Tab-separated table of C-alpha atoms in Angstrom:
chain	number	residue	atom	x	y	z
A	19	MET	CA	-17.928	-1.219	5.681
A	20	LEU	CA	-19.599	0.442	2.700
A	21	SER	CA	-17.527	0.612	-0.467
A	22	ILE	CA	-18.350	2.972	-3.312
A	23	GLN	CA	-18.788	1.233	-6.661
A	24	GLU	CA	-20.150	1.867	-10.143
A	25	LYS	CA	-23.907	1.661	-10.478
A	26	SER	CA	-25.042	-1.856	-11.357
A	27	ASN	CA	-28.143	-3.182	-13.080
A	28	GLU	CA	-29.108	-5.078	-9.935
A	29	GLU	CA	-32.499	-4.285	-8.439
A	30	CYS	CA	-32.001	-2.731	-5.016
A	31	THR	CA	-33.109	0.097	-2.772
A	32	VAL	CA	-32.497	3.610	-4.082
A	33	LEU	CA	-31.075	6.187	-1.642
A	34	LYS	CA	-30.670	9.924	-2.073
A	35	HIS	CA	-27.119	11.245	-1.940
A	36	GLY	CA	-26.307	13.385	1.086
A	37	THR	CA	-24.040	13.709	4.096
A	38	ASP	CA	-26.058	11.020	5.891
A	39	VAL	CA	-26.207	8.509	3.016
A	40	PHE	CA	-23.907	6.011	4.778
A	41	HIS	CA	-26.088	5.982	7.894
A	42	LYS	CA	-29.239	5.498	5.815
A	43	ALA	CA	-27.598	2.521	4.107
A	44	LEU	CA	-26.472	1.008	7.434
A	45	GLU	CA	-30.013	1.138	8.797
A	46	LEU	CA	-31.017	-1.085	5.869
A	47	VAL	CA	-27.952	-3.298	6.341
A	48	LYS	CA	-29.391	-4.154	9.752
A	49	LYS	CA	-32.424	-5.541	7.903
A	50	GLY	CA	-30.311	-7.688	5.614
A	51	GLU	CA	-29.714	-5.502	2.553
A	52	THR	CA	-26.167	-5.201	1.234
A	53	ARG	CA	-26.313	-3.129	-1.992
A	54	PHE	CA	-27.871	0.262	-2.680
A	55	HIS	CA	-28.225	2.607	-5.645
A	56	VAL	CA	-27.474	6.225	-4.781
A	57	GLU	CA	-28.829	9.078	-6.882
A	58	GLY	CA	-29.610	12.770	-6.583
A	59	PHE	CA	-26.099	14.202	-6.848
A	60	GLU	CA	-25.726	16.281	-10.026
A	61	ASP	CA	-25.661	13.735	-12.866
A	62	ILE	CA	-23.704	11.172	-10.840
A	63	ALA	CA	-25.080	7.819	-9.626
A	64	TYR	CA	-23.204	5.123	-7.769
A	65	ASP	CA	-23.710	2.035	-5.602
A	66	LEU	CA	-22.875	1.462	-1.956
A	67	VAL	CA	-21.937	-2.170	-1.233
A	68	TYR	CA	-21.720	-3.487	2.323
A	69	THR	CA	-19.098	-6.003	3.447
A	70	GLU	CA	-18.931	-7.156	7.080
A	71	ASN	CA	-15.580	-5.934	8.394
A	72	MET	CA	-14.060	-9.321	9.155
A	73	GLN	CA	-14.977	-10.507	5.655
A	74	LEU	CA	-12.588	-7.951	4.198
A	75	PHE	CA	-9.821	-10.435	4.950
A	76	SER	CA	-9.141	-13.230	2.485
A	77	ARG	CA	-10.908	-16.479	3.324
A	78	GLN	CA	-7.601	-18.085	4.321
A	79	MET	CA	-6.601	-15.184	6.577
A	80	TYR	CA	-10.087	-14.970	8.097
A	81	THR	CA	-9.955	-18.673	8.976
A	82	LEU	CA	-6.499	-18.278	10.534
A	83	ILE	CA	-7.579	-15.250	12.600
A	84	MET	CA	-10.646	-17.088	13.891
A	85	GLN	CA	-8.454	-20.027	14.905
A	86	ILE	CA	-5.977	-17.806	16.740
A	87	THR	CA	-8.605	-15.680	18.503
A	88	LYS	CA	-11.038	-18.571	19.099
A	89	GLY	CA	-13.772	-16.718	17.236
A	90	HIS	CA	-13.109	-13.251	18.663
A	91	LEU	CA	-13.427	-10.400	16.166
A	92	LEU	CA	-10.613	-7.960	15.452
A	93	TYR	CA	-12.981	-5.264	14.213
A	94	ALA	CA	-16.328	-4.060	15.512
A	95	PRO	CA	-19.183	-4.053	12.949
A	96	PHE	CA	-19.872	-0.312	13.424
A	97	LEU	CA	-23.439	-0.370	12.157
A	98	ASP	CA	-24.110	2.562	14.481
A	99	TYR	CA	-21.724	5.455	15.027
A	100	ASP	CA	-22.061	9.186	15.576
A	101	GLU	CA	-19.555	11.681	14.154
A	102	GLU	CA	-21.003	14.349	16.468
A	103	ASP	CA	-20.334	12.363	19.655
A	104	THR	CA	-16.765	13.597	19.988
A	105	ASP	CA	-16.633	12.659	23.689
A	106	ASN	CA	-16.520	9.075	22.456
A	107	ILE	CA	-14.229	9.559	19.456
A	108	CYS	CA	-10.491	9.173	20.006
A	109	LEU	CA	-9.407	12.384	18.294
A	110	GLU	CA	-6.060	12.044	20.103
A	111	PHE	CA	-5.203	9.467	17.444
A	112	PHE	CA	-4.781	12.293	14.938
A	113	SER	CA	-2.253	14.114	17.154
A	114	GLN	CA	0.685	12.194	15.644
A	115	PHE	CA	-0.081	13.205	12.031
A	116	ASN	CA	0.141	16.343	9.883
A	117	ARG	CA	-1.102	14.765	6.677
A	118	MET	CA	-3.569	12.118	5.503
A	119	GLU	CA	-3.246	10.164	2.257
A	120	ILE	CA	-6.174	8.246	0.718
A	121	PRO	CA	-5.572	6.123	-2.394
A	122	THR	CA	-9.206	4.943	-2.699
A	123	ILE	CA	-12.190	6.255	-0.761
A	124	ASP	CA	-14.811	4.296	1.152
A	125	GLU	CA	-17.220	4.967	4.020
A	126	TYR	CA	-14.534	4.887	6.703
A	127	CYS	CA	-12.065	7.079	4.782
A	128	ILE	CA	-14.732	9.735	4.368
A	129	ALA	CA	-15.607	9.694	8.079
A	130	ALA	CA	-11.920	9.983	9.027
A	131	ALA	CA	-11.318	12.795	6.535
A	132	ARG	CA	-14.339	14.755	7.753
A	133	LEU	CA	-13.136	14.515	11.361
A	134	ALA	CA	-9.600	15.527	10.401
A	135	LEU	CA	-10.853	18.587	8.532
A	136	ARG	CA	-13.126	19.589	11.381
A	137	TYR	CA	-10.826	19.074	14.369
A	138	THR	CA	-7.226	19.231	13.064
A	139	ASP	CA	-5.031	21.196	10.653
A	140	MET	CA	-4.147	18.093	8.645
A	141	GLU	CA	-3.743	18.332	4.880
A	142	ILE	CA	-5.564	15.588	2.961
A	143	TRP	CA	-4.278	14.176	-0.303
A	144	SER	CA	-6.326	11.701	-2.325
A	145	ALA	CA	-5.742	9.841	-5.563
A	146	ASP	CA	-9.509	9.306	-5.763
A	147	GLU	CA	-11.296	12.410	-7.021
A	148	ARG	CA	-14.640	10.982	-5.833
A	149	ILE	CA	-13.725	12.294	-2.377
A	150	LYS	CA	-15.277	15.585	-3.551
A	151	TRP	CA	-18.665	13.867	-3.763
A	152	PHE	CA	-18.709	13.581	0.016
A	153	ILE	CA	-16.646	16.533	1.246
A	154	GLU	CA	-17.439	20.153	0.533
A	155	ASP	CA	-14.767	22.273	-1.143
A	156	ASN	CA	-11.864	22.751	1.229
A	157	ASP	CA	-8.414	24.242	0.649
A	158	ARG	CA	-6.881	21.383	2.642
A	159	VAL	CA	-8.216	18.643	0.338
A	160	HIS	CA	-5.928	17.974	-2.614
A	161	ILE	CA	-6.464	15.638	-5.562
A	162	THR	CA	-3.400	14.014	-7.098
A	163	GLU	CA	-2.884	11.438	-9.828
A	164	ALA	CA	-0.578	9.384	-7.638
A	165	LEU	CA	0.489	9.375	-3.998
A	166	PRO	CA	4.144	9.027	-2.959
A	167	ALA	CA	5.489	5.477	-2.913
A	168	GLU	CA	6.553	5.971	0.714
A	169	SER	CA	5.205	8.313	3.378
A	170	GLY	CA	6.743	9.680	6.553
A	171	SER	CA	5.743	8.834	10.115
A	172	ASP	CA	3.814	12.121	10.316
A	173	THR	CA	1.474	10.911	7.542
A	174	LEU	CA	-1.551	8.670	7.984
A	175	ARG	CA	-1.783	6.552	4.814
A	176	ILE	CA	-5.191	4.840	4.672
A	177	THR	CA	-4.971	1.731	2.513
A	178	GLU	CA	-7.244	-0.977	1.127
A	179	ASN	CA	-5.115	-3.808	2.550
A	180	PRO	CA	-6.902	-5.346	5.597
A	181	MET	CA	-3.529	-6.617	6.848
A	182	ASP	CA	-2.439	-3.030	7.534
A	183	PHE	CA	-3.809	-2.865	11.070
A	184	GLY	CA	-0.829	-1.360	12.882
A	185	TYR	CA	-0.607	-3.770	15.796
A	186	ALA	CA	1.885	-6.258	14.344
A	187	LYS	CA	4.526	-3.636	13.571
A	188	ARG	CA	3.446	-1.097	16.217
A	189	ASP	CA	3.156	1.392	13.365
A	190	TRP	CA	-0.116	3.286	12.987
A	191	SER	CA	0.980	5.504	10.107
A	192	LYS	CA	-0.155	2.948	7.516
A	193	LEU	CA	-3.584	1.489	8.224
A	194	CYS	CA	-6.419	-0.056	6.305
A	195	SER	CA	-9.540	2.102	6.474
A	196	THR	CA	-11.221	-0.269	8.957
A	197	ALA	CA	-8.295	-0.104	11.377
A	198	ALA	CA	-8.102	3.687	11.059
A	199	PHE	CA	-11.835	3.948	11.741
A	200	GLN	CA	-11.650	1.642	14.762
A	201	ASN	CA	-8.816	3.709	16.224
A	202	LEU	CA	-11.191	6.663	16.135
A	203	PHE	CA	-14.549	5.106	17.038
A	204	PHE	CA	-13.721	2.187	19.365
A	205	TRP	CA	-15.210	3.965	22.410
A	206	GLN	CA	-18.579	4.051	20.669
A	207	ALA	CA	-18.324	0.361	19.784
A	208	ILE	CA	-18.212	-0.584	23.463
A	209	SER	CA	-20.264	2.157	25.162
A	210	ARG	CA	-23.224	1.896	22.749
A	211	GLY	CA	-24.570	5.322	23.679
A	212	LYS	CA	-24.991	4.580	27.401
A	213	ASN	CA	-24.165	6.598	30.497
A	214	VAL	CA	-21.271	4.380	31.546
A	215	LYS	CA	-19.851	3.752	35.015
A	216	TYR	CA	-18.176	0.360	34.503
A	217	MET	CA	-16.365	-1.431	31.701
A	218	GLN	CA	-16.650	-5.227	31.577
A	219	VAL	CA	-13.729	-6.866	29.796
A	220	ALA	CA	-13.769	-10.338	28.277
A	221	ILE	CA	-10.351	-12.008	27.867
A	222	PHE	CA	-9.446	-14.777	25.416
A	223	GLU	CA	-9.796	-18.253	26.913
A	224	THR	CA	-6.299	-18.952	25.571
A	225	GLU	CA	-4.815	-16.192	27.751
A	226	GLY	CA	-2.705	-17.252	30.703
A	227	ILE	CA	-2.950	-15.595	34.092
A	228	GLY	CA	-0.034	-13.268	33.301
A	229	GLY	CA	-1.839	-12.106	30.192
A	230	ILE	CA	-5.033	-11.576	32.167
A	231	ILE	CA	-3.207	-9.379	34.680
A	232	SER	CA	-1.571	-7.327	31.912
A	233	SER	CA	-4.776	-6.988	29.900
A	234	MET	CA	-6.789	-5.889	32.920
A	235	SER	CA	-4.150	-3.327	33.850
A	236	ILE	CA	-4.317	-1.879	30.339
A	237	ALA	CA	-8.114	-1.962	30.398
A	238	SER	CA	-8.178	-0.182	33.766
A	239	ASN	CA	-5.851	2.516	32.439
A	240	LEU	CA	-8.052	3.114	29.406
A	241	ALA	CA	-11.299	2.995	31.387
A	242	GLY	CA	-9.818	5.525	33.784
A	243	LEU	CA	-9.510	8.018	30.928
A	244	LYS	CA	-13.304	8.002	30.748
A	245	GLY	CA	-13.869	7.948	34.489
A	246	TRP	CA	-14.993	4.310	34.303
A	247	GLU	CA	-13.948	1.297	36.388
A	248	ALA	CA	-12.865	-1.864	34.560
A	249	TYR	CA	-13.578	-5.376	35.797
A	250	LEU	CA	-13.094	-8.894	34.462
A	251	LYS	CA	-16.151	-10.522	32.907
A	252	PRO	CA	-17.245	-13.422	35.150
A	253	GLY	CA	-16.437	-16.836	33.702
A	254	CYS	CA	-14.698	-15.581	30.547
A	255	THR	CA	-11.297	-17.162	31.266
A	256	ARG	CA	-10.334	-20.770	31.880
A	257	TYR	CA	-9.563	-19.924	35.503
A	258	PRO	CA	-12.388	-20.436	38.037
A	259	GLU	CA	-13.280	-17.226	39.829
A	260	ARG	CA	-12.352	-18.733	43.192
A	261	ILE	CA	-8.744	-19.241	42.008
A	262	ILE	CA	-8.443	-15.675	40.739
A	263	ALA	CA	-9.926	-14.268	43.960
A	264	LYS	CA	-7.735	-16.513	46.140
A	265	TYR	CA	-4.407	-15.365	44.735
A	266	PHE	CA	-4.879	-12.054	42.907
A	267	ASN	CA	-6.335	-8.591	43.350
A	268	ILE	CA	-8.162	-8.436	40.021
A	269	PRO	CA	-11.414	-6.430	40.059
A	270	SER	CA	-14.536	-8.583	39.831
A	271	ARG	CA	-18.033	-7.498	38.854
A	272	PRO	CA	-19.394	-4.774	41.204
A	273	GLU	CA	-22.795	-5.405	42.745
A	274	ASP	CA	-24.315	-2.318	41.129
A	275	ALA	CA	-23.052	-3.049	37.587
A	276	THR	CA	-25.992	-3.299	35.181
A	277	GLU	CA	-26.672	-3.513	31.463
A	278	GLU	CA	-27.504	0.206	31.491
A	279	ASN	CA	-24.333	1.494	33.223
A	280	THR	CA	-21.746	-0.879	31.762
A	281	ALA	CA	-19.674	-0.744	28.576
A	282	PHE	CA	-19.032	-4.252	27.282
A	283	VAL	CA	-15.697	-5.130	25.717
A	284	ASP	CA	-16.873	-8.440	24.297
A	285	TYR	CA	-13.786	-8.652	22.089
A	286	ILE	CA	-10.517	-7.406	23.594
A	287	PRO	CA	-8.971	-6.495	20.174
A	288	TYR	CA	-11.427	-3.573	19.971
A	289	LEU	CA	-9.228	-2.018	22.671
A	290	TYR	CA	-6.034	-4.022	22.450
A	291	MET	CA	-5.187	-3.235	18.813
A	292	THR	CA	-5.552	0.532	19.074
A	293	TRP	CA	-2.866	3.187	19.102
A	294	LEU	CA	-4.297	4.601	22.339
A	295	ARG	CA	-3.802	1.297	24.151
A	296	PHE	CA	-0.037	1.571	23.584
A	297	GLN	CA	0.022	5.048	25.108
A	298	TYR	CA	-1.172	3.528	28.408
A	299	PRO	CA	0.679	0.202	28.879
A	300	ALA	CA	0.201	-2.190	31.770
A	301	ASN	CA	1.542	-0.782	35.053
A	302	TYR	CA	1.152	-3.045	38.058
A	303	ASP	CA	3.474	-4.430	40.723
A	304	VAL	CA	3.472	-7.142	43.364
A	305	GLY	CA	0.401	-5.468	44.834
A	306	ILE	CA	-1.599	-7.453	42.280
A	307	LEU	CA	-0.899	-10.498	44.464
A	308	ASN	CA	-3.000	-11.410	47.487
A	309	ASP	CA	-1.073	-10.441	50.667
A	310	ARG	CA	-0.976	-13.966	52.025
A	311	PHE	CA	0.185	-15.420	48.711
A	312	ARG	CA	2.886	-12.777	48.389
A	313	ALA	CA	4.197	-13.548	51.889
A	314	GLU	CA	4.448	-17.248	50.991
A	315	LEU	CA	6.384	-16.407	47.829
A	316	GLU	CA	8.818	-14.179	49.709
A	317	GLU	CA	9.476	-16.760	52.403
A	318	TYR	CA	10.109	-19.523	49.859
A	319	THR	CA	12.397	-17.369	47.701
A	320	GLU	CA	14.585	-16.366	50.651
A	321	ALA	CA	14.887	-19.996	51.724
A	322	VAL	CA	15.962	-21.145	48.240
A	323	PHE	CA	18.280	-18.316	47.177
A	324	ARG	CA	19.935	-17.849	50.596
A	325	GLY	CA	21.576	-14.587	49.571
A	326	ARG	CA	23.466	-16.097	46.625
A	327	LYS	CA	24.013	-14.264	43.345
A	328	VAL	CA	21.473	-15.676	40.888
A	329	LEU	CA	20.936	-15.391	37.143
A	330	GLY	CA	17.250	-15.656	36.287
A	331	VAL	CA	16.295	-17.333	33.002
A	332	LEU	CA	12.782	-17.632	31.580
A	333	ALA	CA	12.724	-20.102	28.706
A	334	ARG	CA	9.435	-20.896	26.969
A	335	GLY	CA	8.938	-23.907	24.720
A	336	THR	CA	6.020	-26.350	24.301
A	337	ASP	CA	3.034	-24.359	22.964
A	338	TYR	CA	5.272	-21.508	21.818
A	339	VAL	CA	6.630	-24.076	19.369
A	340	THR	CA	3.401	-25.856	18.435
A	341	SER	CA	0.958	-22.925	18.250
A	342	LYS	CA	2.724	-21.028	15.434
A	343	MET	CA	0.743	-17.920	16.345
A	344	GLY	CA	2.954	-15.473	14.477
A	345	PRO	CA	6.476	-14.045	14.614
A	346	GLU	CA	6.131	-12.671	18.135
A	347	SER	CA	5.548	-16.189	19.476
A	348	VAL	CA	8.907	-17.468	18.197
A	349	HIS	CA	11.387	-18.002	21.039
A	350	ALA	CA	15.091	-18.722	21.204
A	351	ARG	CA	15.962	-22.351	21.774
A	352	ALA	CA	17.951	-23.427	24.815
A	353	LYS	CA	21.102	-23.978	22.750
A	354	ASP	CA	20.822	-20.409	21.456
A	355	MET	CA	20.622	-19.001	24.988
A	356	VAL	CA	23.543	-20.943	26.436
A	357	PRO	CA	26.395	-18.831	24.947
A	358	LEU	CA	25.043	-15.581	26.411
A	359	MET	CA	24.373	-17.287	29.734
A	360	ARG	CA	27.997	-18.471	29.853
A	361	GLU	CA	29.223	-14.966	29.010
A	362	TRP	CA	27.221	-13.378	31.827
A	363	ILE	CA	28.252	-16.041	34.323
A	364	GLU	CA	31.924	-15.543	33.450
A	365	LYS	CA	31.690	-11.743	33.712
A	366	ASP	CA	29.486	-11.465	36.805
A	367	GLY	CA	30.140	-14.624	38.797
A	368	TYR	CA	26.576	-15.920	39.276
A	369	GLU	CA	26.491	-18.776	41.756
A	370	LYS	CA	23.168	-20.244	40.621
A	371	ILE	CA	20.804	-20.157	37.677
A	372	PHE	CA	17.113	-19.959	38.452
A	373	LEU	CA	15.324	-21.457	35.448
A	374	ALA	CA	11.632	-20.878	34.890
A	375	THR	CA	10.293	-23.181	32.200
A	376	GLU	CA	7.291	-25.384	31.517
A	377	ASP	CA	9.289	-27.444	29.011
A	378	SER	CA	10.972	-30.646	30.225
A	379	ASP	CA	13.356	-30.694	27.260
A	380	ILE	CA	14.633	-27.209	28.102
A	381	LEU	CA	15.145	-28.146	31.757
A	382	ASP	CA	17.118	-31.250	30.736
A	383	LYS	CA	19.271	-29.245	28.321
A	384	MET	CA	20.095	-26.520	30.861
A	385	ARG	CA	21.023	-29.057	33.541
A	386	GLU	CA	23.276	-30.759	31.045
A	387	GLU	CA	24.987	-27.476	30.107
A	388	PHE	CA	25.273	-26.145	33.682
A	389	PRO	CA	25.563	-29.161	36.029
A	390	GLY	CA	24.886	-28.340	39.666
A	391	MET	CA	23.927	-24.716	38.961
A	392	VAL	CA	20.272	-24.929	37.919
A	393	ILE	CA	17.431	-24.293	40.380
A	394	ALA	CA	13.850	-24.852	39.216
A	395	VAL	CA	10.437	-24.943	40.868
A	396	ALA	CA	9.018	-28.456	41.112
A	397	GLN	CA	6.013	-28.536	38.764
A	398	GLU	CA	4.319	-30.550	36.070
A	399	ARG	CA	6.206	-29.989	32.825
A	400	HIS	CA	5.581	-31.081	29.261
A	401	ARG	CA	7.488	-31.644	26.051
A	402	VAL	CA	6.706	-30.532	22.517
A	403	SER	CA	6.306	-34.233	21.695
A	404	ASP	CA	3.587	-34.500	24.386
A	405	LEU	CA	1.484	-31.812	22.703
A	406	ARG	CA	1.960	-33.278	19.261
A	407	LYS	CA	1.116	-36.760	20.468
A	408	GLN	CA	-2.161	-35.491	21.956
A	409	LYS	CA	-2.816	-33.250	18.903
A	410	ALA	CA	-2.873	-30.173	21.127
A	411	LYS	CA	-1.420	-26.794	20.119
A	412	MET	CA	-1.702	-25.116	23.526
A	413	ILE	CA	-0.803	-26.348	27.005
A	414	TYR	CA	-4.306	-25.703	28.297
A	415	GLU	CA	-5.656	-27.962	25.525
A	416	LEU	CA	-3.243	-30.692	26.588
A	417	GLU	CA	-4.225	-30.294	30.233
A	418	LYS	CA	-7.911	-30.660	29.325
A	419	LYS	CA	-7.084	-33.890	27.554
A	420	LEU	CA	-5.086	-35.203	30.544
A	421	HIS	CA	-7.447	-34.046	33.323
A	422	THR	CA	-11.207	-33.664	33.708
A	423	GLY	CA	-13.616	-32.234	36.260
A	424	GLN	CA	-12.219	-31.367	39.671
A	425	GLU	CA	-8.918	-32.992	38.774
A	426	TYR	CA	-8.492	-30.450	35.957
A	427	GLU	CA	-9.353	-27.536	38.243
A	428	ASP	CA	-6.871	-28.752	40.861
A	429	ALA	CA	-4.170	-29.163	38.225
A	430	LEU	CA	-4.885	-25.671	36.884
A	431	GLU	CA	-4.578	-24.157	40.363
A	432	ASP	CA	-1.309	-26.005	40.955
A	433	THR	CA	0.094	-24.819	37.616
A	434	THR	CA	-0.955	-21.229	38.301
A	435	VAL	CA	0.611	-21.166	41.765
A	436	ASN	CA	3.875	-22.666	40.503
A	437	TYR	CA	3.972	-20.215	37.617
A	438	PHE	CA	3.854	-17.290	40.031
A	439	TYR	CA	6.418	-18.849	42.320
A	440	ALA	CA	8.698	-18.884	39.285
A	441	LEU	CA	7.901	-15.322	38.225
A	442	TYR	CA	8.332	-13.964	41.735
A	443	MET	CA	11.680	-15.718	42.052
A	444	LEU	CA	12.756	-14.287	38.693
A	445	SER	CA	11.995	-10.824	40.067
A	446	LYS	CA	14.403	-11.499	42.949
A	447	CYS	CA	17.268	-12.554	40.676
A	448	ASP	CA	20.224	-10.245	40.088
A	449	SER	CA	19.988	-10.436	36.281
A	450	PHE	CA	17.282	-11.654	33.933
A	451	MET	CA	17.267	-13.276	30.506
A	452	CYS	CA	14.187	-14.384	28.549
A	453	SER	CA	13.865	-16.598	25.469
A	454	GLY	CA	11.375	-14.262	23.740
A	455	ASN	CA	8.360	-12.002	23.934
A	456	CYS	CA	5.847	-13.322	26.487
A	457	ASN	CA	3.756	-12.062	29.375
A	458	GLY	CA	6.044	-13.743	31.901
A	459	PHE	CA	8.877	-11.415	30.935
A	460	TYR	CA	6.784	-8.344	31.708
A	461	VAL	CA	5.276	-9.766	34.903
A	462	ALA	CA	8.717	-10.549	36.344
A	463	LYS	CA	9.934	-7.042	35.460
A	464	ALA	CA	6.808	-5.508	37.015
A	465	PHE	CA	7.465	-7.413	40.245
A	466	LYS	CA	11.128	-6.337	40.330
A	467	GLU	CA	11.874	-3.727	42.947
A	468	GLY	CA	14.616	-1.700	41.278
A	469	ALA	CA	16.546	-2.717	38.164
A	470	TYR	CA	18.351	-5.876	37.097
A	471	GLU	CA	22.134	-5.715	36.742
A	472	ARG	CA	21.640	-7.153	33.263
A	473	GLU	CA	18.445	-7.744	31.312
A	474	TYR	CA	17.894	-9.266	27.875
A	475	MET	CA	15.011	-10.624	25.828
A	476	PHE	CA	15.756	-12.655	22.707
A	477	THR	CA	13.694	-11.602	19.667
A	478	PRO	CA	14.247	-14.304	17.031
A	479	GLY	CA	10.835	-13.859	15.410
A	480	ILE	CA	10.607	-10.077	15.420
A	481	ARG	CA	11.974	-8.243	12.412
A	482	LYS	CA	14.302	-5.372	13.196
A	483	LYS	CA	13.712	-2.036	11.507
């Protein structure tokens, strides 16, 4: 991003002020320059200073983000973009707002304001009178000494705080300029000016199979808006392609996909953190499962449940405790779930509890609290102490420490199959309770034919409005 600063005494390239001054500066950024003097506008001179978008975060926050995402970027660099290419600008983003507020201008604020003035009826208020350097006189641009302390949901407040990126609070009315810009220009970041037919999506290695299914469903929905077909990038996940193909109907790379006809989503946050992504959530059902695998799941579930009334419980522990990946990863403990489970059992008369958990401690606790009632799939389980002993934050890290080579691949396949046995069985339960926000909750609901009698997800880490 290019910020607008007072002219310095530093020796650097001189650019002429104009509507294309940001693009001229970015062409030189590609060659390694980061500061530019700008002249030729009345008696005003100023500097443009480039900062790579991820470096806008504090060093501590940048390090934490890189750890969580395993090096994946949240923001595209946007060294090339075209305000005239409206087919690849998400102007729909503006549809929720009547007003824009800009405390301090920068390159991205100016681009957003120009688009808003050209394609919407939004009123723009700025506490930075320099906005007039870059935008011609317009009755809808207002200069004010101070903006309101709080703004309504119909106002887009563009801030300087890189932590205002919308995703965490699902609120896109208060965004840093980089997040606002990415919500508008993300299509261009991935299509790169090509005539696109396919969209290749890379998923985090940390993502489980449930997350892969959800992410690919979202990606397919978004790609469909452009008339594209989405597919999973070969080899990007920790799951061998043969395992994915054996059990799931997830699109793989088409034979005619090329560099020239494919948009590359190298970093899923480019799509995943946008407002548009939440307008088209994941929508899949049991059809995502291979027919043979689905038949095996159905046969097993009928044999175990035998027509009894069952309460389904999904309780995550282990890496949801050790990873500390933010408030949404915090889950209710077993002891916190027990009172509500007892209440439902007393009211509805459930004969069995089907417990889906990868945590041995949770399984032990539930069997202790509900002797003779708990059914669970036989699988390899771990304890929080196991991860800490092996200095692993995630289960997949622990599994890599415990298994190698073909043994690891076999263990991964076994874990994946058991996981979907559990999720499928949860979808066949009469009621469903989950310890917190996780992909398993949404997969089980997607597989459910009809509605649960009761359904509840604990949200201990999510702040209520």
